[in-house]
mmCIF file of C-alpha atoms in Angstrom:
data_model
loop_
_atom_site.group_PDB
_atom_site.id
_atom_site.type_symbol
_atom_site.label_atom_id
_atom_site.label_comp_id
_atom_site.label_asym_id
_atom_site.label_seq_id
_atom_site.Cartn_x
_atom_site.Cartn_y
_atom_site.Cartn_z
ATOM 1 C CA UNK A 1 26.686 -24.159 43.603
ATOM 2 C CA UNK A 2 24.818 -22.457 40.744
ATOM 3 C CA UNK A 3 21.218 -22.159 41.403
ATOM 4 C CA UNK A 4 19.063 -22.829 38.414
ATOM 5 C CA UNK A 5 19.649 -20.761 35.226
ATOM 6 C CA UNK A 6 17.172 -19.631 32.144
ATOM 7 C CA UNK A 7 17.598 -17.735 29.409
ATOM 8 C CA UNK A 8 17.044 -15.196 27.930
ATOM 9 C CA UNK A 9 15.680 -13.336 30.712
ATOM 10 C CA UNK A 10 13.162 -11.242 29.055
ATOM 11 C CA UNK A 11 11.719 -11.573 25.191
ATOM 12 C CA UNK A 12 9.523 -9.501 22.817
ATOM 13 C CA UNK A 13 7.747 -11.432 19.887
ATOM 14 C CA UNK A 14 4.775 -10.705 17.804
ATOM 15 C CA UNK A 15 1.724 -12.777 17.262
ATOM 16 C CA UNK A 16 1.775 -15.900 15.503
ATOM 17 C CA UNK A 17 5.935 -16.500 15.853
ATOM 18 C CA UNK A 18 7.501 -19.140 17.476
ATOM 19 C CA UNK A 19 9.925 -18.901 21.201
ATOM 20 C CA UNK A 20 12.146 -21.413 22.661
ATOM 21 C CA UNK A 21 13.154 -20.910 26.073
ATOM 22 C CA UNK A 22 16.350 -22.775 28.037
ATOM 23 C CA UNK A 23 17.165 -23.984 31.346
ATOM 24 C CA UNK A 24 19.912 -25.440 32.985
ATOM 25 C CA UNK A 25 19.500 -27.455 36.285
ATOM 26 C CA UNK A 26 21.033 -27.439 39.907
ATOM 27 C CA UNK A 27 23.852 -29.869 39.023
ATOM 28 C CA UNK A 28 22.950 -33.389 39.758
ATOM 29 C CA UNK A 29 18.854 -32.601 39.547
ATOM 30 C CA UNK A 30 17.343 -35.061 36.475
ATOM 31 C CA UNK A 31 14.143 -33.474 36.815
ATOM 32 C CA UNK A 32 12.868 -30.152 35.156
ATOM 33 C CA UNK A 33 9.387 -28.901 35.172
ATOM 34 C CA UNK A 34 8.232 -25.469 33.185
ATOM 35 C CA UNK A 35 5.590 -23.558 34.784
ATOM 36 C CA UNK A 36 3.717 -20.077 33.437
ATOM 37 C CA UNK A 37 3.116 -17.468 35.832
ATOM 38 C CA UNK A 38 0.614 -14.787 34.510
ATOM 39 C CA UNK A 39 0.927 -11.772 35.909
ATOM 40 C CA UNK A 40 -1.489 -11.874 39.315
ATOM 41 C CA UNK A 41 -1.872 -15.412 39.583
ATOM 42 C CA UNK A 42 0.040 -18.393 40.985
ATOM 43 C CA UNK A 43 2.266 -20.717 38.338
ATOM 44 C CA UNK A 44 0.747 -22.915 36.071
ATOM 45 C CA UNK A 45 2.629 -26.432 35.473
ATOM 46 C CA UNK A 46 3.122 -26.902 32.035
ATOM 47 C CA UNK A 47 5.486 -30.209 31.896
ATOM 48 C CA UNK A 48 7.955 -32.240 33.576
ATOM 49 C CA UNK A 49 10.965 -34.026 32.033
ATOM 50 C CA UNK A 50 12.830 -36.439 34.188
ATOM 51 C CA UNK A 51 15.776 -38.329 32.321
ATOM 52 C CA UNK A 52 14.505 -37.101 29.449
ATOM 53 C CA UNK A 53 11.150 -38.419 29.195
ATOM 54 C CA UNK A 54 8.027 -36.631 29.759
ATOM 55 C CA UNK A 55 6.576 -37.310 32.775
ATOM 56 C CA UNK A 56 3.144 -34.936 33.308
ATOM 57 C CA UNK A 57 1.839 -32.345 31.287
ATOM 58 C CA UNK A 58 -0.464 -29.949 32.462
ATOM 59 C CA UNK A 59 -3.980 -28.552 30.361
ATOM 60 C CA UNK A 60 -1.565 -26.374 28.062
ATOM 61 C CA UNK A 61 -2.292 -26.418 24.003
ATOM 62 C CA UNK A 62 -0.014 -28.460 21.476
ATOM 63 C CA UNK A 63 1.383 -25.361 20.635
ATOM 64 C CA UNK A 64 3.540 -25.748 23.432
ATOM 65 C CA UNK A 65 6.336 -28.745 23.998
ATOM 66 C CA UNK A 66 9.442 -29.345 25.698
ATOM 67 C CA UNK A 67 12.563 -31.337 25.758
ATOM 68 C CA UNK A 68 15.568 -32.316 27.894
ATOM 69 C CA UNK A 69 18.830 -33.202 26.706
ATOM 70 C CA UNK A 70 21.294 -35.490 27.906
ATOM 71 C CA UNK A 71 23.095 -33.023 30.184
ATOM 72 C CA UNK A 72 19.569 -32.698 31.942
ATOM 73 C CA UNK A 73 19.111 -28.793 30.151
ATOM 74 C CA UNK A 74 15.804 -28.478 29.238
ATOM 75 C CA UNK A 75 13.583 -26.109 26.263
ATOM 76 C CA UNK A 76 10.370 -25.001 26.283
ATOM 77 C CA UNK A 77 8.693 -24.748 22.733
ATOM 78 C CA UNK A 78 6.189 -22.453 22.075
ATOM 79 C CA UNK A 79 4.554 -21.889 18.441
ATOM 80 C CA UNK A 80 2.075 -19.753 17.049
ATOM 81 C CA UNK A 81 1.955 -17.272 19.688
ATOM 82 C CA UNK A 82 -0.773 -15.503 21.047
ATOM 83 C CA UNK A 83 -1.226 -12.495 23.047
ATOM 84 C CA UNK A 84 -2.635 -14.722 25.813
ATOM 85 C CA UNK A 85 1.171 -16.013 25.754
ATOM 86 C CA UNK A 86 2.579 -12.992 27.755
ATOM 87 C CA UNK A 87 4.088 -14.356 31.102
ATOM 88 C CA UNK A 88 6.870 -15.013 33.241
ATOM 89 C CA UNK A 89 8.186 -18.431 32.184
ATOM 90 C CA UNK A 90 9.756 -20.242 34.919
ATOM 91 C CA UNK A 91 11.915 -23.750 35.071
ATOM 92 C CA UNK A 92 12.245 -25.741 38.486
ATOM 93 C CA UNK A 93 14.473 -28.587 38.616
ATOM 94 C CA UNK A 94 14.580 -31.298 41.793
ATOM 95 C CA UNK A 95 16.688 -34.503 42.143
ATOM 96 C CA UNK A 96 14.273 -37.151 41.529
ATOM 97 C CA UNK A 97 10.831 -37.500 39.533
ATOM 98 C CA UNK A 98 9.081 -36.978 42.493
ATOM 99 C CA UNK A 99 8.515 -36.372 46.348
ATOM 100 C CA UNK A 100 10.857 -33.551 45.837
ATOM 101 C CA UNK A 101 11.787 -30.043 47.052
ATOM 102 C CA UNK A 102 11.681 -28.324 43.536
ATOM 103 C CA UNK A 103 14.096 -25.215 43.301
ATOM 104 C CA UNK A 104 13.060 -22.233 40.817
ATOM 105 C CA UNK A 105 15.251 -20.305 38.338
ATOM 106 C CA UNK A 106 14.799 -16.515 37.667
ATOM 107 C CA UNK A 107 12.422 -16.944 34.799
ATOM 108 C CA UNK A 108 12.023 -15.399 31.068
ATOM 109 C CA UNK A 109 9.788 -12.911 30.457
ATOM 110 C CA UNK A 110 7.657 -13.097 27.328
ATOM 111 C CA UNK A 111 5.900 -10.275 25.913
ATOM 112 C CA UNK A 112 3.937 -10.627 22.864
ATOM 113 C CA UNK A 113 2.765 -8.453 21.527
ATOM 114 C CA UNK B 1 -10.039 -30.490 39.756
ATOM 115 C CA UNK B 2 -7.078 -29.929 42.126
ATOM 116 C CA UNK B 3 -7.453 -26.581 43.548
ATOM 117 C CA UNK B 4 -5.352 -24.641 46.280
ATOM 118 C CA UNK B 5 -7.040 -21.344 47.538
ATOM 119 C CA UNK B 6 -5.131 -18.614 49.300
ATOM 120 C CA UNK B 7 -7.847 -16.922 51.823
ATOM 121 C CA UNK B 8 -6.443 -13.117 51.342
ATOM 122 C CA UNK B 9 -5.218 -11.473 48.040
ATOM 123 C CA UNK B 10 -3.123 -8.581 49.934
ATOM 124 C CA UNK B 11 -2.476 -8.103 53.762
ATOM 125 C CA UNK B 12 -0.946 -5.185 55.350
ATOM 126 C CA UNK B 13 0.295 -5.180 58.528
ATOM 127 C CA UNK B 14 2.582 -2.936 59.979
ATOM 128 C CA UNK B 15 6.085 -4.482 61.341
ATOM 129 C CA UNK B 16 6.026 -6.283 64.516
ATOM 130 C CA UNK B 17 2.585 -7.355 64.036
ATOM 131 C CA UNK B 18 1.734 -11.311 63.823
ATOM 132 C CA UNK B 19 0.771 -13.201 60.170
ATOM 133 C CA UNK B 20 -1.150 -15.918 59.481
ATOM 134 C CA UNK B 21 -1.658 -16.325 55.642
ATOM 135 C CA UNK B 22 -4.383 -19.153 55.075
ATOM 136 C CA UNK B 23 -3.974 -21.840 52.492
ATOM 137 C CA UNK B 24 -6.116 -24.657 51.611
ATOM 138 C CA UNK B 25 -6.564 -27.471 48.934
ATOM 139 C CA UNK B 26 -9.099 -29.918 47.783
ATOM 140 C CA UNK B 27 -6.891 -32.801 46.939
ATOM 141 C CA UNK B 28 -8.212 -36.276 49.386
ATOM 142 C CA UNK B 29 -4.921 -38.202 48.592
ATOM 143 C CA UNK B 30 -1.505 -37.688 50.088
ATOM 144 C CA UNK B 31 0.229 -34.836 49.368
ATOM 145 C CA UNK B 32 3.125 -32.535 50.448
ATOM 146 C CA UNK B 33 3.040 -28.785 50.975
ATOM 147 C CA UNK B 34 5.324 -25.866 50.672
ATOM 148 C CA UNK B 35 5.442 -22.197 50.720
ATOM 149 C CA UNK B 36 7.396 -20.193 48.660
ATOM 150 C CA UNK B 37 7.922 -16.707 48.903
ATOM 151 C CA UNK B 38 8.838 -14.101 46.165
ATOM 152 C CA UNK B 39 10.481 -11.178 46.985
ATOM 153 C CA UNK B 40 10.008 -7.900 44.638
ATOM 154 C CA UNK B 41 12.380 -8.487 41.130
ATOM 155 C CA UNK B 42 13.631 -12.146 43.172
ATOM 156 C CA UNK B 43 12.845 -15.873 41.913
ATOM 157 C CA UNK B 44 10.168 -17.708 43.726
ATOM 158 C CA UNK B 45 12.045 -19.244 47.141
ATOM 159 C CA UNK B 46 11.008 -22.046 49.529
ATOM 160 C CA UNK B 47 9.691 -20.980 52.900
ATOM 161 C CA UNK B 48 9.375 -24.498 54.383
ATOM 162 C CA UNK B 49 7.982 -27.558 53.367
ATOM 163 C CA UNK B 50 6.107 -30.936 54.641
ATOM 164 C CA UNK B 51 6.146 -34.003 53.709
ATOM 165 C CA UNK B 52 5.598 -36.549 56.609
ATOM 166 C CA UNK B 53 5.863 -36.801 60.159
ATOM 167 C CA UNK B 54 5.680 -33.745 63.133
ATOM 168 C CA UNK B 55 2.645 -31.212 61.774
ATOM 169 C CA UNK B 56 3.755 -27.922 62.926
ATOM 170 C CA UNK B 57 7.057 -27.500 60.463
ATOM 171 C CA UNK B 58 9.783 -24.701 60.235
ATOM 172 C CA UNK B 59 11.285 -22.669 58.107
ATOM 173 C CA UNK B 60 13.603 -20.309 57.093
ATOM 174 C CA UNK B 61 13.279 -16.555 58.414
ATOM 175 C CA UNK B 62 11.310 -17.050 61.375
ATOM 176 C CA UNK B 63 8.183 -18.571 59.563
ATOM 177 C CA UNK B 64 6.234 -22.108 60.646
ATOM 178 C CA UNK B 65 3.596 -23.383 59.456
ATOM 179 C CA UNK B 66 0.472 -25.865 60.538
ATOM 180 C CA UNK B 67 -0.512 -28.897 58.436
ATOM 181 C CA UNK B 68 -4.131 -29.821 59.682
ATOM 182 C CA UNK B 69 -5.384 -32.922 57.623
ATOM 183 C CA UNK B 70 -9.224 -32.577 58.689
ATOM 184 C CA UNK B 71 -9.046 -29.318 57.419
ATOM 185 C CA UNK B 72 -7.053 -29.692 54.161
ATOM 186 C CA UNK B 73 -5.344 -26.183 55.464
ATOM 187 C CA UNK B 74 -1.477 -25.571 55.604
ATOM 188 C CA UNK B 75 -1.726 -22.136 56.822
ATOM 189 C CA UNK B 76 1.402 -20.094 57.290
ATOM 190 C CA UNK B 77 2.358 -17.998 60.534
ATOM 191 C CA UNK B 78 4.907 -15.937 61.704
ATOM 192 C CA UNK B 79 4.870 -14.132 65.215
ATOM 193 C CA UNK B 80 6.250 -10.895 64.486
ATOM 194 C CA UNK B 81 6.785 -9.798 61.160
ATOM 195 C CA UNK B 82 9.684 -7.184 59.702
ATOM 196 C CA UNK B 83 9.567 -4.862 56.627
ATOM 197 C CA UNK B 84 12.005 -7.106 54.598
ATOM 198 C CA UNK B 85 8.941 -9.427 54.942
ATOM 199 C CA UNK B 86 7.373 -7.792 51.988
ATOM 200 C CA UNK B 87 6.725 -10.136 49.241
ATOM 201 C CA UNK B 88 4.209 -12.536 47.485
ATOM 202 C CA UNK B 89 3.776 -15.725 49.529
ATOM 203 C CA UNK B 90 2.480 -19.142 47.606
ATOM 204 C CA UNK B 91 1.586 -21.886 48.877
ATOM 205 C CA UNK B 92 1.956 -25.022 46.909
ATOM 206 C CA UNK B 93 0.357 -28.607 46.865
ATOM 207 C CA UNK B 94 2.107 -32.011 45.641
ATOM 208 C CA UNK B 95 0.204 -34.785 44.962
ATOM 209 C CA UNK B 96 2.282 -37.654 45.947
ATOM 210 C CA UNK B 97 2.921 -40.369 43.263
ATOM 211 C CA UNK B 98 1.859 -38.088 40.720
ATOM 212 C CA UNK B 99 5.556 -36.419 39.476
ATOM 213 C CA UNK B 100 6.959 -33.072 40.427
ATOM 214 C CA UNK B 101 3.268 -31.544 39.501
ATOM 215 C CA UNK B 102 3.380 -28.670 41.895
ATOM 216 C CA UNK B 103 -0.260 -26.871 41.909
ATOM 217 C CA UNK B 104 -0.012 -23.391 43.271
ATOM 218 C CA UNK B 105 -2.495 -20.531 45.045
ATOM 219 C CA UNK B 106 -3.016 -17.278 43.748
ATOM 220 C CA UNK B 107 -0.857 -15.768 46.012
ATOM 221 C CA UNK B 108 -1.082 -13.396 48.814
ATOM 222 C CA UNK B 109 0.716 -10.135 48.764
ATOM 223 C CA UNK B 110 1.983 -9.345 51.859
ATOM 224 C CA UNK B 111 2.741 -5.361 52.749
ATOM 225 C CA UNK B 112 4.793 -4.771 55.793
ATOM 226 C CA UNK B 113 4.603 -1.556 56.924
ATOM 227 C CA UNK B 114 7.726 0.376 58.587
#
């Protein structure tokens, strides 16, 4: 089975543009969280979507947001960008909305610059 | 706040020696605990996890680790370690009934020396 999937896997922007990121579950998983990793430090959750509701969100700014779609895919939304932005964006998907092993995709890579 | 602390930023042992990476969190509810491990240029991967039941819990590549309640530690051992053992190790807390919020350590690079 296909592990879980993001792209792009890396991205350059500038300050002040917008980035949408993707992810595609472990088939059969309804739940996808986004987490930043900043280079150094341990991941930071961002959000979870579980059948396509929003189900935590962590101390992030309104410039970012997320969705899932009906095939359980997920994006990640993030406007205005700021230097501060540059990370390793990973997805994690799990079966259920919680009390679950959550499995980690590759990440993107967003430098901005 | 929720906080997990990992006790060491970077070990180095050489191989054969014994690991124990410490991990502790500040949460007084239930929870469940994992470590995942992150090889160089790899995705994060899950060690071993607990959720309920038998405190000393197993895991993939020769690892265990210890849940101790009293001590709000889940600290990660392995008897003898091997170069391929090289990697970042996280440990991870769950608060239970509060979604897939995973809060995560800093991290602990471990160097295994040949």
């Amino acid at each position: 089975d296909a592990g879980v999937t993001q792209s792009p896997t890396h991205l350059i922007k500038t300050r002040g543009q917008h980035v949408t990121l993707r992810c595609s579950p472990i088939s059969g998983h309804k739940s996808v969280s986004w987490y930043q990793q900043v280079l150094g430090q341990g991941p930071q959750f961002i959000f979870q979507y579980y059948e396509k509701e929003e189900r935590g969100r962590g101390n992030f700014p309104d410039r970012f947001s997320a969705r899932q779609f009906p095939n359980y895919s997920s994006e990640l939304n993030v406007n205005a960008l700021l230097l501060g932005d540059s990370a390793l964006y990973l997805c994690a998907s799990s079966l259920a909305w919680e009390g679950e092993t959550q499995y980690f995709g590759p990440g993107t890579r967003l430098l901005v610059l | 706040a929720q906080s997990v602390s990992q006790h060491n930023h970077h070990v180095i042992l050489s191989e054969a020696a014994s690991l124990e990476l410490g991990c502790n969190y500040s949460y007084g509810g239930t929870v469940n605990l994992f470590w995942y491990v992150q090889y160089p240029g790899q995705h994060l991967q899950l060690l071993l996890k607990y959720f309920s039941g038998d405190p000393l819990v197993k895991g993939i590549k020769g690892f265990e680790a210890e849940f101790i309640k009293s001590k709000f530690s889940f600290n990660l051992r392995k008897p003898s370690v091997q170069w391929s053992d090289t990697a970042e190790y996280f440990c991870a807390v769950m608060r239970v009934n509060y979604g897939q919020n995973f809060v995560f350590g800093p991290g602990t690079r471990l160097s295994v020396l040949p």
